[in-house]
């Protein structure tokens, strides 16, 4: 009889902790689902906008990958994410900061 009472006290003692852990896990899962949904909505909206804007000035350079912007410009970042340090959002056509890139001896041959 003593063992059953001891076991019952232990079980009752653990119930608040178990209930608290269950609530924390449930809240955490719900929050993660909401954050995932918000990220998917943001990426979907932003992705469609970027694809339309970047298609015209996106280039593939062998060994480097995709670059955006005018690659003959001195300020071009040679990146797939930003065009240049001076005018990162573009567009490159008609940019007042455009300067022709000077060729070094290795590039001119």
CSV table of C-alpha atoms in Angstrom, one decimal:
chain,number,residue,atom,x,y,z
A,1,UNK,CA,0.0,0.0,0.0
A,2,UNK,CA,2.9,2.3,0.8
A,3,UNK,CA,4.4,1.8,-2.6
A,4,UNK,CA,1.2,2.8,-4.4
A,5,UNK,CA,0.9,6.0,-2.4
A,6,UNK,CA,4.5,6.9,-3.1
A,7,UNK,CA,4.0,6.3,-6.8
A,8,UNK,CA,0.8,8.4,-6.8
A,9,UNK,CA,2.6,11.3,-5.1
A,10,UNK,CA,5.4,11.1,-7.7
A,11,UNK,CA,3.0,11.0,-10.6
A,12,UNK,CA,1.0,13.9,-9.3
A,13,UNK,CA,4.3,15.9,-8.7
A,14,UNK,CA,5.3,15.4,-12.3
A,15,UNK,CA,1.9,16.3,-13.9
A,16,UNK,CA,2.4,20.2,-13.8
A,17,UNK,CA,5.9,19.8,-15.4
A,18,UNK,CA,4.6,17.5,-18.1
A,19,UNK,CA,1.6,19.8,-18.8
A,20,UNK,CA,4.0,22.8,-19.0
A,21,UNK,CA,6.3,21.0,-21.4
A,22,UNK,CA,3.3,20.0,-23.6
A,23,UNK,CA,2.1,23.6,-23.8
A,24,UNK,CA,5.6,24.9,-24.6
A,25,UNK,CA,6.0,22.4,-27.4
A,26,UNK,CA,2.6,23.1,-28.8
A,27,UNK,CA,3.2,26.8,-28.8
A,28,UNK,CA,6.7,26.3,-30.4
A,29,UNK,CA,5.3,24.2,-33.2
A,30,UNK,CA,2.5,26.7,-33.9
A,31,UNK,CA,5.0,29.6,-34.0
A,32,UNK,CA,7.4,27.7,-36.3
A,33,UNK,CA,4.5,27.0,-38.7
A,34,UNK,CA,3.5,30.7,-38.7
A,35,UNK,CA,7.1,31.8,-39.3
A,36,UNK,CA,7.5,29.3,-42.1
A,37,UNK,CA,4.3,30.5,-43.8
A,38,UNK,CA,5.3,34.1,-43.5
A,39,UNK,CA,8.7,33.3,-45.0
A,40,UNK,CA,7.2,31.4,-47.9
A,41,UNK,CA,4.8,34.3,-48.6
A,42,UNK,CA,7.6,36.9,-48.4
A,43,UNK,CA,9.9,34.8,-50.6
A,44,UNK,CA,7.2,34.2,-53.1
A,45,UNK,CA,6.3,37.9,-53.5
A,46,UNK,CA,9.9,39.0,-53.4
A,47,UNK,CA,11.1,36.3,-55.8
A,48,UNK,CA,8.6,37.1,-58.5
A,49,UNK,CA,9.6,40.8,-58.3
A,50,UNK,CA,13.3,40.0,-58.6
A,51,UNK,CA,12.9,37.6,-61.4
A,52,UNK,CA,11.1,40.2,-63.5
A,53,UNK,CA,13.7,42.9,-62.8
A,54,UNK,CA,16.9,40.8,-63.2
A,55,UNK,CA,16.1,38.9,-66.4
A,56,UNK,CA,17.3,41.7,-68.6
A,57,UNK,CA,20.8,42.1,-67.2
A,58,UNK,CA,21.8,38.7,-66.0
A,59,UNK,CA,24.9,37.0,-67.5
A,60,UNK,CA,26.6,33.7,-67.0
A,61,UNK,CA,30.4,33.8,-66.8
A,62,UNK,CA,32.1,30.4,-67.2
A,63,UNK,CA,33.8,29.5,-63.9
A,64,UNK,CA,32.2,32.3,-61.9
A,65,UNK,CA,28.4,31.8,-62.3
A,66,UNK,CA,25.6,34.2,-62.8
A,67,UNK,CA,26.4,37.9,-62.6
A,68,UNK,CA,24.0,40.9,-62.8
A,69,UNK,CA,24.7,44.4,-64.2
A,70,UNK,CA,27.0,45.7,-66.8
A,71,UNK,CA,30.2,43.6,-66.5
A,72,UNK,CA,32.2,46.2,-68.5
A,73,UNK,CA,31.7,48.8,-65.7
A,74,UNK,CA,34.5,49.6,-63.3
A,75,UNK,CA,32.1,49.5,-60.3
A,76,UNK,CA,30.4,46.2,-61.1
A,77,UNK,CA,30.4,43.9,-58.1
A,78,UNK,CA,30.8,40.7,-60.2
A,79,UNK,CA,28.1,39.1,-58.0
A,80,UNK,CA,24.7,37.4,-58.6
A,81,UNK,CA,23.1,39.5,-55.8
A,82,UNK,CA,24.1,43.2,-56.3
A,83,UNK,CA,25.1,45.1,-59.3
A,84,UNK,CA,27.7,47.5,-57.9
A,85,UNK,CA,28.8,49.5,-54.9
A,86,UNK,CA,27.6,52.8,-56.3
A,87,UNK,CA,24.2,51.8,-57.6
A,88,UNK,CA,23.3,48.4,-56.2
A,89,UNK,CA,19.6,48.4,-57.2
A,90,UNK,CA,20.3,49.5,-60.7
A,91,UNK,CA,19.4,49.9,-63.5
A,92,UNK,CA,22.7,50.0,-65.3
A,93,UNK,CA,21.4,51.6,-68.5
A,94,UNK,CA,21.9,55.4,-68.2
A,95,UNK,CA,23.7,55.2,-64.8
A,96,UNK,CA,25.5,58.4,-64.2
A,97,UNK,CA,28.3,56.6,-62.3
A,98,UNK,CA,29.3,54.3,-65.2
A,99,UNK,CA,33.0,54.1,-66.0
A,100,UNK,CA,34.5,51.8,-68.6
A,101,UNK,CA,36.7,49.2,-66.9
A,102,UNK,CA,40.4,49.6,-67.7
A,103,UNK,CA,42.0,46.5,-69.1
A,104,UNK,CA,45.1,45.1,-67.5
A,105,UNK,CA,47.8,43.6,-69.6
A,106,UNK,CA,46.6,40.0,-68.9
A,107,UNK,CA,43.0,40.9,-69.9
A,108,UNK,CA,44.0,42.6,-73.2
A,109,UNK,CA,45.7,39.5,-74.6
